[in-house]
Coordinates of C-alpha atoms in Angstrom, one line a residue:
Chain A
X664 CA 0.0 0.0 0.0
X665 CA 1.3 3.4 -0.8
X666 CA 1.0 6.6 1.1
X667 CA 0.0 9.1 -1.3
X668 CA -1.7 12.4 -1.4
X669 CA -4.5 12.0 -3.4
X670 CA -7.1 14.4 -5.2
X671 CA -10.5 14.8 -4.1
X672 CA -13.6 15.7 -6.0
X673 CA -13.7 18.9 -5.0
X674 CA -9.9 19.3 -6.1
X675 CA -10.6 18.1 -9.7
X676 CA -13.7 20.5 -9.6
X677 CA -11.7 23.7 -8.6
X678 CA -8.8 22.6 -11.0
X679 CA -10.7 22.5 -13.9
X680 CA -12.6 26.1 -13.5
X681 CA -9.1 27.5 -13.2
X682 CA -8.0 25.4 -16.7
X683 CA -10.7 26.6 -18.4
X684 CA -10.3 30.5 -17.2
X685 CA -6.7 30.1 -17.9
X686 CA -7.8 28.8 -21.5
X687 CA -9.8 32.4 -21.6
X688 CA -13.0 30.3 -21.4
X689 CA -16.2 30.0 -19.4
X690 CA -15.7 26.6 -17.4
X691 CA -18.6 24.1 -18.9
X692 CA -21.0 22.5 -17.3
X693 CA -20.7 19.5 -14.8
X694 CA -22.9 17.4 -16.3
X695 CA -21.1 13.7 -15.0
X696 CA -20.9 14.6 -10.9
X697 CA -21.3 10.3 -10.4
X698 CA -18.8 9.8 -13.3
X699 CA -16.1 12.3 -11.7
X700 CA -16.2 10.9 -8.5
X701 CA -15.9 7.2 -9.5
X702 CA -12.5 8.4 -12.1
X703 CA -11.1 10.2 -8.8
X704 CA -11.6 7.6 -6.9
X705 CA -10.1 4.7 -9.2
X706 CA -6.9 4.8 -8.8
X707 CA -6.9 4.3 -4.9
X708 CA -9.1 1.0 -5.9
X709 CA -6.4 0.2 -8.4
X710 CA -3.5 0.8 -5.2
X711 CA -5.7 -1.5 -3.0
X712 CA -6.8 -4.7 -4.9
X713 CA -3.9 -4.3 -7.3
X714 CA -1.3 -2.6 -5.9
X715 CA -0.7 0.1 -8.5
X716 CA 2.1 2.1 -8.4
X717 CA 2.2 6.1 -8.3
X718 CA 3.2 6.1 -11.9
X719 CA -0.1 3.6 -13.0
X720 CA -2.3 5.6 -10.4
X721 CA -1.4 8.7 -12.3
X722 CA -2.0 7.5 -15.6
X723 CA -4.9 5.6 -14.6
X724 CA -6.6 9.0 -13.0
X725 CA -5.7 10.6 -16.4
X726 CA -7.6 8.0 -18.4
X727 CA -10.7 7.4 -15.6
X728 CA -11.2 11.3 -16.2
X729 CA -11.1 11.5 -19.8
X730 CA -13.5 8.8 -20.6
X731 CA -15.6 10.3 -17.7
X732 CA -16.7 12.8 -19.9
X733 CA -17.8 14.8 -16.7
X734 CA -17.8 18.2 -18.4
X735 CA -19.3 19.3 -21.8
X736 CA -15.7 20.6 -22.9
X737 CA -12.1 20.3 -21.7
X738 CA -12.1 16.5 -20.3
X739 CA -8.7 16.0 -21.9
X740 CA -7.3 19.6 -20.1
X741 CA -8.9 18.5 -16.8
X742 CA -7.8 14.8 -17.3
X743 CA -3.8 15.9 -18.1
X744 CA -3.5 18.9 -15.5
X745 CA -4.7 17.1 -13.0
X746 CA -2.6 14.1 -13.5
X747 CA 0.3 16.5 -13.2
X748 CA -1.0 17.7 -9.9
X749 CA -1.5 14.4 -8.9
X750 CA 2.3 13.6 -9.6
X751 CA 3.2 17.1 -8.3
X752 CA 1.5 16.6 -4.8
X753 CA 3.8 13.0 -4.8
X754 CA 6.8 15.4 -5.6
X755 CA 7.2 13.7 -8.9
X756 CA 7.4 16.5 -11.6
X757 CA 6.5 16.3 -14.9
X758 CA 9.4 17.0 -17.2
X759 CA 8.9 19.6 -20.0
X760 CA 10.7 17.5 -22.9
X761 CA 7.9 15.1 -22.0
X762 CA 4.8 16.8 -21.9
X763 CA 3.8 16.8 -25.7
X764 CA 4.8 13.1 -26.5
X765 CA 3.5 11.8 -23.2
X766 CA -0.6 13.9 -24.5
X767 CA 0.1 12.8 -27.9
X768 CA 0.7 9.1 -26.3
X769 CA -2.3 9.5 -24.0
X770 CA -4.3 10.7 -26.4
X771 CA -3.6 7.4 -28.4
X772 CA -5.0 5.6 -25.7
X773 CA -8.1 7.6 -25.3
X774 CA -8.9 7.0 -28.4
X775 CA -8.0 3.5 -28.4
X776 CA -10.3 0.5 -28.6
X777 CA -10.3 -1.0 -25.0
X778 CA -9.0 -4.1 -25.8
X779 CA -6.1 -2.8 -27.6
X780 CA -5.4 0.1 -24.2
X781 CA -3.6 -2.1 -22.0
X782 CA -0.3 -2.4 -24.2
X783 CA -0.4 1.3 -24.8
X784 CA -0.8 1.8 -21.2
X785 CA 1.9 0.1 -20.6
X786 CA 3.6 2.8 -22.5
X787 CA 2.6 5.8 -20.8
X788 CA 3.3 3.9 -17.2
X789 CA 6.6 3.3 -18.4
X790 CA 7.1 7.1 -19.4
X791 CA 5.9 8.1 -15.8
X792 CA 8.2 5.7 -13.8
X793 CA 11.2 6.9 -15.1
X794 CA 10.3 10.5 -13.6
X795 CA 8.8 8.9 -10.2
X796 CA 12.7 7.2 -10.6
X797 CA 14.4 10.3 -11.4
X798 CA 12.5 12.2 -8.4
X799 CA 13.4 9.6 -6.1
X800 CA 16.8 10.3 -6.8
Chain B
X1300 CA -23.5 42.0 0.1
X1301 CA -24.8 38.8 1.9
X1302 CA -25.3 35.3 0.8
X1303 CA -28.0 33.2 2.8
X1304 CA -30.2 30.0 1.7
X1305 CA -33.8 29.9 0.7
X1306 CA -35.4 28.5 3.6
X1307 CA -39.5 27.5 3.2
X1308 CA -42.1 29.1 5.6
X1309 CA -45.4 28.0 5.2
X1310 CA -46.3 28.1 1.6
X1311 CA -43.4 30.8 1.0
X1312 CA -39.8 31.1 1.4
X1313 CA -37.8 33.2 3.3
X1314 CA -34.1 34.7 3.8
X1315 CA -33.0 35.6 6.7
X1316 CA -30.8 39.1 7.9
X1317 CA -27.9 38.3 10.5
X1318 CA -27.9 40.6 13.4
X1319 CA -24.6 41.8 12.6
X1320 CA -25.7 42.5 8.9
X1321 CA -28.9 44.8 10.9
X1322 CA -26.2 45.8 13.2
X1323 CA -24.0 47.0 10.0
X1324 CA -26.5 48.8 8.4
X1325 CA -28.5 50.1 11.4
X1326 CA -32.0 48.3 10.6
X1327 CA -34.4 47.9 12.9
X1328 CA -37.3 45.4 12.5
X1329 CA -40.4 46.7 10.5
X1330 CA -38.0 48.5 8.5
X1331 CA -38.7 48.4 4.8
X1332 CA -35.5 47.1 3.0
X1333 CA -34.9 46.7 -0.9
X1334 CA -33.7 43.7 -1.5
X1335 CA -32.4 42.3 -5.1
X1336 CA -31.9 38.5 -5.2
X1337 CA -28.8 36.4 -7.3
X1338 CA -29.2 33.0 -7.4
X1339 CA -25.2 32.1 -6.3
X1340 CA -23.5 28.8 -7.4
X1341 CA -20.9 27.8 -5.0
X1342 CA -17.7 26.6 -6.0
X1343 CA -15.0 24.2 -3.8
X1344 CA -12.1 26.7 -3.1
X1345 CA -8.3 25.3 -4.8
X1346 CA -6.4 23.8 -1.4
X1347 CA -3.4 26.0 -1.0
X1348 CA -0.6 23.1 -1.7
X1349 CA -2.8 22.9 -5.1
X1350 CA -2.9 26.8 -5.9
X1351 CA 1.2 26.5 -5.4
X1352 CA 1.5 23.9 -7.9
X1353 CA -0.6 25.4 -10.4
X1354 CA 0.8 28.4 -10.2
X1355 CA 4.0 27.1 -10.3
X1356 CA 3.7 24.9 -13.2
X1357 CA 1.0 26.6 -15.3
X1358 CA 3.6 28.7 -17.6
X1359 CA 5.0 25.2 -18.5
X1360 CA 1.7 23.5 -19.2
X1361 CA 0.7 26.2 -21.1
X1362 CA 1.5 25.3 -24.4
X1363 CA 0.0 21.4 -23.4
X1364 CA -2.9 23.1 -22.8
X1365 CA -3.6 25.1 -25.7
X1366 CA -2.6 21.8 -27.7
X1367 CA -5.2 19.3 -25.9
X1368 CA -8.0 22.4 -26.7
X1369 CA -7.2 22.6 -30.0
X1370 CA -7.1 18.8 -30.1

């Protein structure tokens, strides 16, 4: 079991509005309230009956939240910036010659048919263990 | 300006003044008041170890950003 900080609900929720201002936009509607909590909560499920690390806990609150479609617009900005905050409040930072191959990867897996996501997923965990490995020194 | 719930009084609602809102503004009861109602939407305040994070790292993420919108 790991000792991680974890998001809440209300985190996610007050993330997002800031996203979308940042984006000069009006935050959308919550329109998924039982979908958002169930992706916030998944990856502490995945830590307890699977053991998940930080790096597949991150990913996997990334993915939860962008098939959550809990907004009208901006899942995939809600789903990525919190993921980093996720890392961030773990003290595992998200590198910037990363970022774009790590969205473009993710956004693969979105997209992907769910029987094909588990190899791709593989990918992206990999890409976030070696910066949990780098921040542990 | 004060924000207070909708409470249901009979077949009407009311809103209530706190005393140190009549206190404020020297109101008395039997007073007549205007009063102009908002409907609010309340919204969870950002924990300050998450407001340090995002405003440390939102210059980075900024271009990410932009790209997922445009996505």
């Amino acid at each position: 079991m790991f000792d991680l900080n974890y998001l809440t609900v209300a985190d996610v929720i007050a993330i997002y509005d800031r996203v979308m201002l940042e984006s000069d936009q009006m935050p959308a509607a919550l329109v998924r309230e039982d979908a958002l909590q169930r992706a916030v909560h998944h990856p502490r499920v995945l830590a307890h009956y699977e053991g998940a690390s930080l790096a597949a806990q991150a990913v996997d609150l990334a993915l939860e939240l962008a098939l959550a479609h809990a907004w009208v617009d901006g899942n995939k900005r809600i789903s990525v910036r919190s993921f980093e905050v996720f890392l961030e409040l773990n003290h595992v930072a998200t590198p910037d010659a990363d970022r774009k191959q790590f969205i473009d990867d993710f956004i693969d897996v979105v997209g992907a048919k769910p029987e094909e996501r588990s190899e791709l997923l593989g990918g992206l965990i990999g890409m976030v263990q070696r910066w949990v490995d780098a921040a542990a020194g | 300006m004060i924000q207070q719930q909708v409470r249901k009084s009979g077949n009407s609602f009311v809103v209530t003044i706190p005393k140190s809102e009549m206190d404020r503004l020297n109101l008395h009861e039997g007073q007549s008041v205007a009063v102009d109602i908002t409907p609010l939407e309340l919204k969870p305040m950002i924990r300050p170890e998450i407001a340090e994070i995002l405003d440390r790292t939102t210059e980075a993420a900024a271009p990410m950003m932009k790209y997922l919108k445009d996505k």
